[in-house]
């Protein structure tokens, strides 16, 4: 046999051997993991829950809007301090151009008792509505004169909602009053009626931690901070063991490691800490008690500081973005702050967003966007005329630590916007397929697809395969119909299908489910960027999917040698199991965990569970170098 054939045969043998070992060592169960059974609401209950979600999104968007406006007014006052009136006019004009929801901007100089309106586009309504507007404007002026800030309730003029906000500078010499058009609330409501399928649309035509009661060691689910008084926490697949006769031999340690599917233990003093890839603490305890009769076994406990902060190492990175700490529950929920210690992304790993386009001028996306593509209107820029794509893009890559708006998951990855959906939020198979292929051909290493249908299109599947064959990680939303019916492209085997969870780590009531679901991610009332340089909270699996796409980008930034399938396997392998042990149809393998996944990606060059794919990739590369078709 030739040397070339010997090498190929050897690699094939290695693949076969490792595949057998991998399946043989695959964990059969998760032990005593607390179950979070997902319940499927009936049609009536589903409608009530979805309406509640929509209401939450509108309310959250209102809060985001008011906090953002307050910051802009404060910034305007700070810039104007000591500046000329001409400079103040420039600042006001800049604010007007960037933020179309500022309907009127009035400047008050208390030193000269002069009032100037820089931008005046007051709405016209009925006599009563106009009186209401003037009433709140007078209240705003009166409050500022009395050195108080002002914020009116929402009121209606014509067909739109408005509110006044007024602020005065620290010295008390100048003030500003803004009339804000709240059309974003209507847009969010209309968008979510479609997104959550409340109306027919389109129209016809780290290792997991276990908690136990400190006194009884009975299982305990910690739901509130108060529950912690009775709880002890430990790593669920680790155990501390002290052997009766000192230390086991090297041969005995090798036997243990093989039995528990673990790695070489850590030794400290008289005890050893063993970690298993397949056994829970309770299974490990049974194994050691029955086979090795140790002096003692106990959980590998976590000890927490007696402070209000319950996080353990590594230190959690908390960015200074205005809306992060109060409104972005979703990023701490998947350990983003810890994960940023390991990687914040790379400009060399591009994320394609095939969606409704993006607002390129949004201040929280500056420097993050590459020139994209419009598959709906050829030759046009991929501008967002819906809002969906801008929101998805912000979840992935809104600027971090810029003191403004929201924080994206990636600090540095570039985003390639592709408009494949039109101004109704829908797109043809052709435009979506073209968008996928274009993104793959133009450097995307990850593609997010927050879109779907129930038709199994071979045409679309071919586009998916085209991108997958070019080593792209494809991530897609499962859908918002609370149905088990497979949606596409999420259900294609080349795609990572994402379900949605809420702030309680439970299945979102609208989230589609099924055996094709791979992982879950936060998808309820997610704060992100929105057109007109605003911010909005939206719910849907469309919001869950970009969390996973962003994580895939971080993994590829940290370990660029991993293939697309290896990245997908890492995300699934290191998800936090939320449902029945192992894979289930509601959460897949569980909710993604950024810190745990990046830990795994930064460890040994190729983890054992990924070795078969790695060998296969090496084999294909070898064949290509030798001129053999893969």
Short mmCIF file of N, CA and C in Angstrom, two decimals, residues 363-440:
data_model
loop_
_atom_site.label_atom_id
_atom_site.label_comp_id
_atom_site.label_asym_id
_atom_site.label_seq_id
_atom_site.Cartn_x
_atom_site.Cartn_y
_atom_site.Cartn_z
N UNK A 363 -26.58 55.46 16.41
CA UNK A 363 -25.35 55.80 17.15
C UNK A 363 -24.76 54.63 17.94
N UNK A 364 -25.57 53.64 18.28
CA UNK A 364 -25.07 52.51 19.06
C UNK A 364 -24.55 51.37 18.18
N UNK A 365 -24.50 51.62 16.87
CA UNK A 365 -23.97 50.61 15.95
C UNK A 365 -22.80 51.15 15.11
N UNK A 366 -22.34 52.35 15.44
CA UNK A 366 -21.31 52.98 14.63
C UNK A 366 -19.99 52.18 14.70
N UNK A 367 -19.43 51.95 13.52
CA UNK A 367 -18.17 51.22 13.43
C UNK A 367 -18.32 49.72 13.45
N UNK A 368 -19.54 49.22 13.65
CA UNK A 368 -19.74 47.77 13.74
C UNK A 368 -20.25 47.14 12.44
N UNK A 369 -20.73 47.98 11.51
CA UNK A 369 -21.40 47.46 10.32
C UNK A 369 -20.48 47.51 9.10
N UNK A 370 -20.56 46.45 8.30
CA UNK A 370 -19.89 46.41 7.01
C UNK A 370 -20.90 46.76 5.92
N UNK A 371 -20.45 47.17 4.74
CA UNK A 371 -21.39 47.38 3.64
C UNK A 371 -22.13 46.08 3.34
N UNK A 372 -23.43 46.13 3.36
CA UNK A 372 -24.22 44.92 3.20
C UNK A 372 -24.83 44.76 1.82
N UNK A 373 -25.99 44.11 1.79
CA UNK A 373 -26.60 43.76 0.50
C UNK A 373 -28.11 43.81 0.64
N UNK A 374 -28.77 44.26 -0.40
CA UNK A 374 -30.23 44.31 -0.44
C UNK A 374 -30.73 43.32 -1.48
N UNK A 375 -31.27 42.20 -1.02
CA UNK A 375 -31.78 41.17 -1.93
C UNK A 375 -33.22 41.44 -2.33
N UNK A 376 -33.83 42.46 -1.73
CA UNK A 376 -35.22 42.81 -2.06
C UNK A 376 -35.25 43.82 -3.19
N UNK A 377 -34.46 44.90 -3.04
CA UNK A 377 -34.36 45.94 -4.07
C UNK A 377 -32.90 46.04 -4.48
N UNK A 378 -32.58 45.43 -5.61
CA UNK A 378 -31.18 45.36 -6.05
C UNK A 378 -30.59 46.75 -6.24
N UNK A 379 -29.37 46.91 -5.80
CA UNK A 379 -28.67 48.18 -5.96
C UNK A 379 -28.92 49.16 -4.83
N UNK A 380 -29.87 48.86 -3.94
CA UNK A 380 -30.14 49.75 -2.82
C UNK A 380 -29.37 49.29 -1.58
N UNK A 381 -29.20 50.21 -0.66
CA UNK A 381 -28.55 49.85 0.60
C UNK A 381 -29.54 49.06 1.46
N UNK A 382 -29.05 48.22 2.37
CA UNK A 382 -29.94 47.38 3.19
C UNK A 382 -30.54 48.14 4.37
N UNK A 383 -31.32 49.18 4.07
CA UNK A 383 -31.93 49.98 5.13
C UNK A 383 -33.11 49.22 5.75
N UNK A 384 -33.30 49.45 7.02
CA UNK A 384 -34.35 48.76 7.76
C UNK A 384 -35.62 49.60 7.76
N UNK A 385 -36.68 49.11 7.14
CA UNK A 385 -37.96 49.81 7.13
C UNK A 385 -39.00 49.08 7.98
N UNK A 386 -38.54 48.18 8.84
CA UNK A 386 -39.42 47.43 9.72
C UNK A 386 -39.02 47.60 11.18
N UNK A 387 -37.73 47.44 11.47
CA UNK A 387 -37.24 47.53 12.84
C UNK A 387 -36.66 46.23 13.35
N UNK A 388 -37.11 45.14 12.79
CA UNK A 388 -36.70 43.80 13.24
C UNK A 388 -35.20 43.60 13.11
N UNK A 389 -34.65 43.90 11.95
CA UNK A 389 -33.23 43.66 11.71
C UNK A 389 -32.32 44.53 12.57
N UNK A 390 -32.72 45.78 12.80
CA UNK A 390 -31.94 46.67 13.66
C UNK A 390 -31.92 46.14 15.08
N UNK A 391 -33.04 45.61 15.53
CA UNK A 391 -33.13 45.06 16.88
C UNK A 391 -32.25 43.82 17.02
N UNK A 392 -32.34 42.93 16.05
CA UNK A 392 -31.52 41.71 16.06
C UNK A 392 -30.03 42.07 16.04
N UNK A 393 -29.68 43.04 15.22
CA UNK A 393 -28.28 43.44 15.10
C UNK A 393 -27.74 44.00 16.41
N UNK A 394 -28.54 44.77 17.12
CA UNK A 394 -28.10 45.33 18.39
C UNK A 394 -27.85 44.28 19.45
N UNK A 395 -28.64 43.22 19.45
CA UNK A 395 -28.42 42.13 20.40
C UNK A 395 -27.04 41.53 20.18
N UNK A 396 -26.65 41.40 18.94
CA UNK A 396 -25.35 40.83 18.63
C UNK A 396 -24.22 41.81 18.90
N UNK A 397 -24.37 43.05 18.41
CA UNK A 397 -23.19 43.90 18.38
C UNK A 397 -23.35 45.36 18.71
N UNK A 398 -24.36 45.76 19.50
CA UNK A 398 -24.42 47.17 19.90
C UNK A 398 -23.14 47.52 20.66
N UNK A 399 -22.69 48.75 20.49
CA UNK A 399 -21.44 49.19 21.12
C UNK A 399 -21.48 48.98 22.63
N UNK A 400 -20.38 48.50 23.16
CA UNK A 400 -20.28 48.21 24.60
C UNK A 400 -19.37 49.24 25.27
N UNK A 401 -19.79 49.66 26.46
CA UNK A 401 -19.00 50.60 27.27
C UNK A 401 -18.88 51.97 26.63
N UNK A 402 -19.91 52.40 25.90
CA UNK A 402 -19.90 53.75 25.34
C UNK A 402 -20.82 54.69 26.10
N UNK A 403 -21.33 54.21 27.24
CA UNK A 403 -22.17 55.05 28.08
C UNK A 403 -23.53 55.36 27.51
N UNK A 404 -23.90 54.68 26.45
CA UNK A 404 -25.16 54.99 25.77
C UNK A 404 -25.92 53.72 25.47
N UNK A 405 -27.23 53.79 25.58
CA UNK A 405 -28.09 52.71 25.10
C UNK A 405 -27.81 51.36 25.72
N UNK A 406 -27.74 50.35 24.85
CA UNK A 406 -27.60 48.97 25.28
C UNK A 406 -26.22 48.44 24.96
N UNK A 407 -25.91 47.28 25.52
CA UNK A 407 -24.66 46.57 25.23
C UNK A 407 -24.97 45.34 24.39
N UNK A 408 -24.21 45.15 23.31
CA UNK A 408 -24.31 43.93 22.54
C UNK A 408 -23.49 42.83 23.19
N UNK A 409 -23.62 41.62 22.71
CA UNK A 409 -22.85 40.50 23.26
C UNK A 409 -21.41 40.54 22.76
N UNK A 410 -21.22 40.94 21.51
CA UNK A 410 -19.87 41.03 20.95
C UNK A 410 -19.38 42.47 20.99
N UNK A 411 -18.15 42.66 21.45
CA UNK A 411 -17.56 43.99 21.47
C UNK A 411 -16.95 44.34 20.11
N UNK A 412 -16.45 43.35 19.38
CA UNK A 412 -15.59 43.66 18.23
C UNK A 412 -15.99 43.00 16.91
N UNK A 413 -16.82 41.97 16.92
CA UNK A 413 -17.17 41.32 15.66
C UNK A 413 -17.91 42.28 14.74
N UNK A 414 -17.54 42.27 13.47
CA UNK A 414 -18.23 43.08 12.48
C UNK A 414 -19.51 42.39 12.03
N UNK A 415 -20.50 43.19 11.65
CA UNK A 415 -21.80 42.65 11.25
C UNK A 415 -22.07 43.00 9.79
N UNK A 416 -22.51 42.01 9.05
CA UNK A 416 -22.80 42.14 7.62
C UNK A 416 -24.31 42.12 7.44
N UNK A 417 -24.95 43.29 7.28
CA UNK A 417 -26.41 43.30 7.16
C UNK A 417 -26.88 42.92 5.75
N UNK A 418 -27.85 42.03 5.69
CA UNK A 418 -28.42 41.59 4.42
C UNK A 418 -29.94 41.74 4.50
N UNK A 419 -30.49 42.58 3.64
CA UNK A 419 -31.94 42.77 3.64
C UNK A 419 -32.58 41.73 2.71
N UNK A 420 -33.27 40.76 3.31
CA UNK A 420 -33.95 39.72 2.54
C UNK A 420 -35.46 39.76 2.77
N UNK A 421 -35.90 40.59 3.73
CA UNK A 421 -37.32 40.73 4.04
C UNK A 421 -37.76 42.14 3.72
N UNK A 422 -38.95 42.30 3.15
CA UNK A 422 -39.40 43.62 2.70
C UNK A 422 -40.05 44.40 3.84
N UNK A 423 -40.71 45.52 3.47
CA UNK A 423 -41.25 46.41 4.50
C UNK A 423 -42.45 45.84 5.24
N UNK A 424 -42.93 44.66 4.84
CA UNK A 424 -43.97 43.98 5.61
C UNK A 424 -43.38 42.97 6.58
N UNK A 425 -42.06 42.80 6.50
CA UNK A 425 -41.39 41.82 7.35
C UNK A 425 -41.38 40.42 6.77
N UNK A 426 -41.73 40.29 5.50
CA UNK A 426 -41.75 38.99 4.84
C UNK A 426 -40.80 38.99 3.65
N UNK A 427 -40.34 37.83 3.27
CA UNK A 427 -39.45 37.71 2.12
C UNK A 427 -39.69 36.41 1.38
N UNK A 428 -39.32 36.38 0.13
CA UNK A 428 -39.50 35.17 -0.67
C UNK A 428 -38.39 34.17 -0.39
N UNK A 429 -38.63 32.94 -0.79
CA UNK A 429 -37.58 31.93 -0.67
C UNK A 429 -36.34 32.38 -1.42
N UNK A 430 -36.54 32.99 -2.56
CA UNK A 430 -35.40 33.41 -3.38
C UNK A 430 -34.57 34.47 -2.66
N UNK A 431 -35.26 35.50 -2.12
CA UNK A 431 -34.51 36.58 -1.47
C UNK A 431 -33.77 36.08 -0.24
N UNK A 432 -34.39 35.19 0.52
CA UNK A 432 -33.72 34.64 1.70
C UNK A 432 -32.55 33.76 1.28
N UNK A 433 -32.77 32.90 0.29
CA UNK A 433 -31.69 32.03 -0.19
C UNK A 433 -30.55 32.87 -0.77
N UNK A 434 -30.90 33.89 -1.53
CA UNK A 434 -29.87 34.75 -2.11
C UNK A 434 -29.09 35.47 -1.01
N UNK A 435 -29.80 35.91 0.03
CA UNK A 435 -29.14 36.59 1.13
C UNK A 435 -28.16 35.68 1.85
N UNK A 436 -28.55 34.43 2.05
CA UNK A 436 -27.66 33.46 2.73
C UNK A 436 -26.41 33.22 1.90
N UNK A 437 -26.61 32.98 0.60
CA UNK A 437 -25.47 32.69 -0.28
C UNK A 437 -24.55 33.91 -0.38
N UNK A 438 -25.15 35.11 -0.49
CA UNK A 438 -24.33 36.32 -0.59
C UNK A 438 -23.50 36.50 0.67
N UNK A 439 -24.11 36.31 1.82
CA UNK A 439 -23.38 36.47 3.08
C UNK A 439 -22.24 35.46 3.19
N UNK A 440 -22.50 34.22 2.77
CA UNK A 440 -21.46 33.19 2.81
C UNK A 440 -20.31 33.54 1.87
#
